[in-house]
Amino acid sequence: MTPKRIAVLGAGGFLGSHLVPGLIARFGCEIDAVDIDLRKLEYEDSRIQRIEASVEDPALVAEVTRRADVVLSLTALCNPAQYSTIPLQVIAANFTDLMPLVSACAEKRLRLIHFSTAEVYGRRALDRSGAPTTAMSEDESCLLMGPVHLERWTYACAKQLLERVIWAHGQHGELPFTLIRPFNTIGPRMDFVPGIDGDGTPRVLACFLAALMRGEPLQLVNGGSQRRAFMSANDMVEAVSRVVARPRACRGQILNLGNPDNNLSIAELARRLASAFSALNPQSPAARFESVSADAFYGVGYDDTEERIPDIRKAGRLLDWQPREALSSMLPGIVEDYMRRYGTQVAAERSAITIREAS
Ligand code: UGA
């Protein structure tokens, strides 16, 4: 199936900014690229209509659902440091604000590919009887949230409830939907460097790269023994393109997209990033690592997933797809991108500090 016009909501985010060029290359179609901030969408093409607007705007929802033949919905607040500090905004951005869009797609029977999250699996993988397992599976695993006072789970609950709304529209109505659960996808342009193009705490990749560029210690929350499986943004783009191209196979399906082979501890990720950074910056001092408690790093209300490994057998079957990129081949390009983007500003910061200290 070749769509004529795809609406990408959240086109200025990390994943959106990778998907837009990928979808144009694959389908040669028109794209409505929507976001409140499109600066990350550096790619230019006459087939892209850049629309700076919020998904909360009823006129925007009416417009994109009138003319697109597929909607990709990616807008979110998806950074763990936000879940326990601005939980109400997190619930609004990941649930309430998206309800009108979902309703409009359902009414118009318009295909909706919605990006949910691996976080819906919660603290750990459980089978149907509640026994611990390793891989998280779309149609088998139970979803284990922590207690309400651990606000970390506001995001997962909001995302899970929207999944259930979308599912119900498909099951009891005629919404042609696919739900995607991304597992720790990384690549150039992910998140921000605090104090330069954003405030607060980004996700782990940007935290570590900011620390490396600034010569600060890499902070390992609770020692960094928790594990994640990291997938490259390129593998995500290929998988999503296949979802778009296979409406019949993917209708009414939930799909994990991730790379179980790139499963490692956060402490090991820190070491690998540090060595990729030092290979590109041989003059830089040796990286330092320090353990920090979750309360000190995120504040109260944080909780964590000890291990998050996707079961991607279903995506493999429905999409005829496998992730390809090993972590070792991804990291140098990511480090280069951050240095190109932020190197000058970080160097200016560091020389200002040196001058202040000397005077
Ligand atoms: C987050 C989001 O909640 C998910 O929705 C999203 O799918 C996922 O990122 C993603 O990147 O795809 P999480 O993996 O917990 O989930 O977030 P990260 O900020 O990337 O943290 C990964 C681990 O590193 C956590 O255990 C965290 O405590 C730790 N961490 C983070 C550190 O040890 N040091 C840091 O400086 C930052």
PDB file of N, CA and C and ligand atoms in Angstrom, residues 78-80 83 117-119 152 155 182-186 190 201-205 207-208 219-222 224 226 228 230 266 297-298 302 304-305 308, ligand 1:
ATOM      1  N   CYS A  78       7.738  12.189  27.218  1.00  0.00           N
ATOM      2  CA  CYS A  78       8.176  10.792  27.369  1.00  0.00           C
ATOM      3  C   CYS A  78       9.526  10.681  28.058  1.00  0.00           C
ATOM      4  N   ASN A  79       9.753  11.569  29.017  1.00  0.00           N
ATOM      5  CA  ASN A  79      11.034  11.598  29.677  1.00  0.00           C
ATOM      6  C   ASN A  79      10.829  11.288  31.168  1.00  0.00           C
ATOM      7  N   PRO A  80      11.428  10.200  31.685  1.00  0.00           N
ATOM      8  CA  PRO A  80      11.141   9.771  33.064  1.00  0.00           C
ATOM      9  C   PRO A  80      11.273  10.870  34.116  1.00  0.00           C
ATOM     10  N   TYR A  83       7.865  12.384  34.831  1.00  0.00           N
ATOM     11  CA  TYR A  83       6.700  11.621  35.294  1.00  0.00           C
ATOM     12  C   TYR A  83       6.336  11.925  36.741  1.00  0.00           C
ATOM     13  N   THR A 117       4.297   2.869  24.209  1.00  0.00           N
ATOM     14  CA  THR A 117       5.627   2.771  24.820  1.00  0.00           C
ATOM     15  C   THR A 117       5.869   1.394  25.431  1.00  0.00           C
ATOM     16  N   ALA A 118       7.130   1.016  25.475  1.00  0.00           N
ATOM     17  CA  ALA A 118       7.524  -0.211  26.187  1.00  0.00           C
ATOM     18  C   ALA A 118       7.239  -0.077  27.672  1.00  0.00           C
ATOM     19  N   GLU A 119       7.138   1.163  28.114  1.00  0.00           N
ATOM     20  CA  GLU A 119       6.920   1.401  29.544  1.00  0.00           C
ATOM     21  C   GLU A 119       5.597   0.805  30.038  1.00  0.00           C
ATOM     22  N   ARG A 152       6.273   7.586  38.963  1.00  0.00           N
ATOM     23  CA  ARG A 152       6.923   7.121  37.738  1.00  0.00           C
ATOM     24  C   ARG A 152       5.899   6.509  36.775  1.00  0.00           C
ATOM     25  N   TYR A 155       2.961   7.964  33.554  1.00  0.00           N
ATOM     26  CA  TYR A 155       3.138   7.925  32.092  1.00  0.00           C
ATOM     27  C   TYR A 155       2.654   6.595  31.530  1.00  0.00           C
ATOM     28  N   PRO A 182       7.664   1.268  21.260  1.00  0.00           N
ATOM     29  CA  PRO A 182       9.114   1.369  21.032  1.00  0.00           C
ATOM     30  C   PRO A 182       9.894   1.041  22.294  1.00  0.00           C
ATOM     31  N   PHE A 183      10.997   0.342  22.114  1.00  0.00           N
ATOM     32  CA  PHE A 183      11.904   0.002  23.218  1.00  0.00           C
ATOM     33  C   PHE A 183      13.207   0.775  23.051  1.00  0.00           C
ATOM     34  N   ASN A 184      13.453   1.749  23.876  1.00  0.00           N
ATOM     35  CA  ASN A 184      14.724   2.485  23.947  1.00  0.00           C
ATOM     36  C   ASN A 184      15.423   2.666  22.604  1.00  0.00           C
ATOM     37  N   THR A 185      14.782   3.424  21.759  1.00  0.00           N
ATOM     38  CA  THR A 185      15.374   3.738  20.455  1.00  0.00           C
ATOM     39  C   THR A 185      16.297   4.945  20.617  1.00  0.00           C
ATOM     40  N   ILE A 186      17.477   4.863  20.023  1.00  0.00           N
ATOM     41  CA  ILE A 186      18.441   5.965  20.171  1.00  0.00           C
ATOM     42  C   ILE A 186      19.000   6.363  18.809  1.00  0.00           C
ATOM     43  N   MET A 190      18.569  12.939  19.647  1.00  0.00           N
ATOM     44  CA  MET A 190      17.705  12.513  20.747  1.00  0.00           C
ATOM     45  C   MET A 190      17.775  13.537  21.891  1.00  0.00           C
ATOM     46  N   THR A 201      16.213  17.077  33.098  1.00  0.00           N
ATOM     47  CA  THR A 201      17.044  15.881  32.898  1.00  0.00           C
ATOM     48  C   THR A 201      16.535  15.115  31.685  1.00  0.00           C
ATOM     49  N   PRO A 202      17.361  14.949  30.659  1.00  0.00           N
ATOM     50  CA  PRO A 202      16.914  14.161  29.494  1.00  0.00           C
ATOM     51  C   PRO A 202      17.028  12.664  29.766  1.00  0.00           C
ATOM     52  N   ARG A 203      16.802  11.842  28.739  1.00  0.00           N
ATOM     53  CA  ARG A 203      16.968  10.398  28.909  1.00  0.00           C
ATOM     54  C   ARG A 203      18.458  10.048  28.933  1.00  0.00           C
ATOM     55  N   VAL A 204      18.727   8.791  29.217  1.00  0.00           N
ATOM     56  CA  VAL A 204      20.079   8.410  29.619  1.00  0.00           C
ATOM     57  C   VAL A 204      21.139   8.754  28.567  1.00  0.00           C
ATOM     58  N   LEU A 205      20.822   8.577  27.285  1.00  0.00           N
ATOM     59  CA  LEU A 205      21.836   8.831  26.247  1.00  0.00           C
ATOM     60  C   LEU A 205      22.327  10.276  26.313  1.00  0.00           C
ATOM     61  N   CYS A 207      21.991  12.367  28.818  1.00  0.00           N
ATOM     62  CA  CYS A 207      22.653  12.628  30.115  1.00  0.00           C
ATOM     63  C   CYS A 207      24.130  12.261  30.020  1.00  0.00           C
ATOM     64  N   PHE A 208      24.405  11.070  29.487  1.00  0.00           N
ATOM     65  CA  PHE A 208      25.795  10.594  29.429  1.00  0.00           C
ATOM     66  C   PHE A 208      26.623  11.433  28.450  1.00  0.00           C
ATOM     67  N   GLN A 219      26.581   9.731  35.705  1.00  0.00           N
ATOM     68  CA  GLN A 219      25.870   9.317  36.921  1.00  0.00           C
ATOM     69  C   GLN A 219      25.090   8.035  36.660  1.00  0.00           C
ATOM     70  N   LEU A 220      25.409   7.024  37.452  1.00  0.00           N
ATOM     71  CA  LEU A 220      24.745   5.725  37.302  1.00  0.00           C
ATOM     72  C   LEU A 220      23.691   5.611  38.396  1.00  0.00           C
ATOM     73  N   VAL A 221      22.427   5.689  37.984  1.00  0.00           N
ATOM     74  CA  VAL A 221      21.347   5.669  38.965  1.00  0.00           C
ATOM     75  C   VAL A 221      21.305   4.288  39.634  1.00  0.00           C
ATOM     76  N   ASN A 222      21.361   4.293  40.961  1.00  0.00           N
ATOM     77  CA  ASN A 222      21.395   3.050  41.764  1.00  0.00           C
ATOM     78  C   ASN A 222      22.482   2.082  41.271  1.00  0.00           C
ATOM     79  N   GLY A 224      23.590   1.508  38.244  1.00  0.00           N
ATOM     80  CA  GLY A 224      23.556   1.218  36.794  1.00  0.00           C
ATOM     81  C   GLY A 224      23.455  -0.250  36.439  1.00  0.00           C
ATOM     82  N   GLN A 226      20.638  -1.865  36.167  1.00  0.00           N
ATOM     83  CA  GLN A 226      19.402  -2.072  35.396  1.00  0.00           C
ATOM     84  C   GLN A 226      19.735  -2.173  33.908  1.00  0.00           C
ATOM     85  N   ARG A 228      18.704  -2.291  29.670  1.00  0.00           N
ATOM     86  CA  ARG A 228      17.839  -1.867  28.580  1.00  0.00           C
ATOM     87  C   ARG A 228      18.379  -2.470  27.291  1.00  0.00           C
ATOM     88  N   PHE A 230      18.801  -1.457  23.398  1.00  0.00           N
ATOM     89  CA  PHE A 230      18.764  -0.231  22.604  1.00  0.00           C
ATOM     90  C   PHE A 230      18.683  -0.543  21.104  1.00  0.00           C
ATOM     91  N   ILE A 266      23.029  -0.395  32.195  1.00  0.00           N
ATOM     92  CA  ILE A 266      23.266   1.048  32.000  1.00  0.00           C
ATOM     93  C   ILE A 266      24.736   1.376  32.294  1.00  0.00           C
ATOM     94  N   PHE A 297      18.783  11.637  42.245  1.00  0.00           N
ATOM     95  CA  PHE A 297      18.833  11.979  40.818  1.00  0.00           C
ATOM     96  C   PHE A 297      17.488  12.495  40.306  1.00  0.00           C
ATOM     97  N   TYR A 298      16.408  11.784  40.657  1.00  0.00           N
ATOM     98  CA  TYR A 298      15.088  12.129  40.103  1.00  0.00           C
ATOM     99  C   TYR A 298      14.144  12.761  41.122  1.00  0.00           C
ATOM    100  N   TYR A 302      10.155   8.259  41.979  1.00  0.00           N
ATOM    101  CA  TYR A 302      10.747   7.502  40.876  1.00  0.00           C
ATOM    102  C   TYR A 302      10.714   6.013  41.203  1.00  0.00           C
ATOM    103  N   ASP A 304      11.691   2.053  38.862  1.00  0.00           N
ATOM    104  CA  ASP A 304      12.406   1.678  37.637  1.00  0.00           C
ATOM    105  C   ASP A 304      12.040   0.277  37.178  1.00  0.00           C
ATOM    106  N   THR A 305      12.402   0.003  35.945  1.00  0.00           N
ATOM    107  CA  THR A 305      12.279  -1.320  35.347  1.00  0.00           C
ATOM    108  C   THR A 305      13.680  -1.920  35.369  1.00  0.00           C
ATOM    109  N   ARG A 308      14.439  -4.601  30.460  1.00  0.00           N
ATOM    110  CA  ARG A 308      13.369  -4.369  29.482  1.00  0.00           C
ATOM    111  C   ARG A 308      13.810  -4.921  28.128  1.00  0.00           C
TER     112      ARG A 308
HETATM  113  C1  UGA B   1      12.197   6.005  28.912  1.00  0.00           C
HETATM  114  C2  UGA B   1      10.719   6.282  28.684  1.00  0.00           C
HETATM  115  O1  UGA B   1      10.004   6.259  29.871  1.00  0.00           O
HETATM  116  C3  UGA B   1      10.123   5.331  27.715  1.00  0.00           C
HETATM  117  O2  UGA B   1       8.817   5.678  27.416  1.00  0.00           O
HETATM  118  C4  UGA B   1      10.868   5.345  26.448  1.00  0.00           C
HETATM  119  O3  UGA B   1      10.323   4.397  25.590  1.00  0.00           O
HETATM  120  C5  UGA B   1      12.291   4.997  26.711  1.00  0.00           C
HETATM  121  O4  UGA B   1      12.839   5.893  27.673  1.00  0.00           O
HETATM  122  C6  UGA B   1      13.074   5.126  25.436  1.00  0.00           C
HETATM  123  O5  UGA B   1      14.120   5.748  25.409  1.00  0.00           O
HETATM  124  O6  UGA B   1      12.636   4.589  24.467  1.00  0.00           O
HETATM  125  P1  UGA B   1      13.817   4.609  30.450  1.00  0.00           P
HETATM  126  O7  UGA B   1      14.513   3.558  29.647  1.00  0.00           O
HETATM  127  O8  UGA B   1      13.641   4.255  31.877  1.00  0.00           O
HETATM  128  O9  UGA B   1      12.397   4.898  29.752  1.00  0.00           O
HETATM  129  O10 UGA B   1      14.564   6.009  30.402  1.00  0.00           O
HETATM  130  P2  UGA B   1      16.062   6.513  30.335  1.00  0.00           P
HETATM  131  O11 UGA B   1      16.065   7.922  30.796  1.00  0.00           O
HETATM  132  O12 UGA B   1      16.645   6.281  29.001  1.00  0.00           O
HETATM  133  O13 UGA B   1      16.816   5.673  31.466  1.00  0.00           O
HETATM  134  C7  UGA B   1      17.316   4.392  31.289  1.00  0.00           C
HETATM  135  C8  UGA B   1      17.955   3.981  32.593  1.00  0.00           C
HETATM  136  O14 UGA B   1      19.133   4.757  32.811  1.00  0.00           O
HETATM  137  C9  UGA B   1      17.090   4.162  33.832  1.00  0.00           C
HETATM  138  O15 UGA B   1      17.261   3.053  34.673  1.00  0.00           O
HETATM  139  C10 UGA B   1      17.671   5.397  34.517  1.00  0.00           C
HETATM  140  O16 UGA B   1      17.516   5.397  35.916  1.00  0.00           O
HETATM  141  C11 UGA B   1      19.132   5.309  34.123  1.00  0.00           C
HETATM  142  N1  UGA B   1      19.874   6.593  34.050  1.00  0.00           N
HETATM  143  C12 UGA B   1      19.366   7.670  33.416  1.00  0.00           C
HETATM  144  C13 UGA B   1      21.145   6.655  34.623  1.00  0.00           C
HETATM  145  O17 UGA B   1      21.644   5.688  35.224  1.00  0.00           O
HETATM  146  N2  UGA B   1      21.854   7.823  34.511  1.00  0.00           N
HETATM  147  C14 UGA B   1      21.370   8.922  33.890  1.00  0.00           C
HETATM  148  O18 UGA B   1      22.097   9.948  33.825  1.00  0.00           O
HETATM  149  C15 UGA B   1      20.087   8.832  33.312  1.00  0.00           C
END
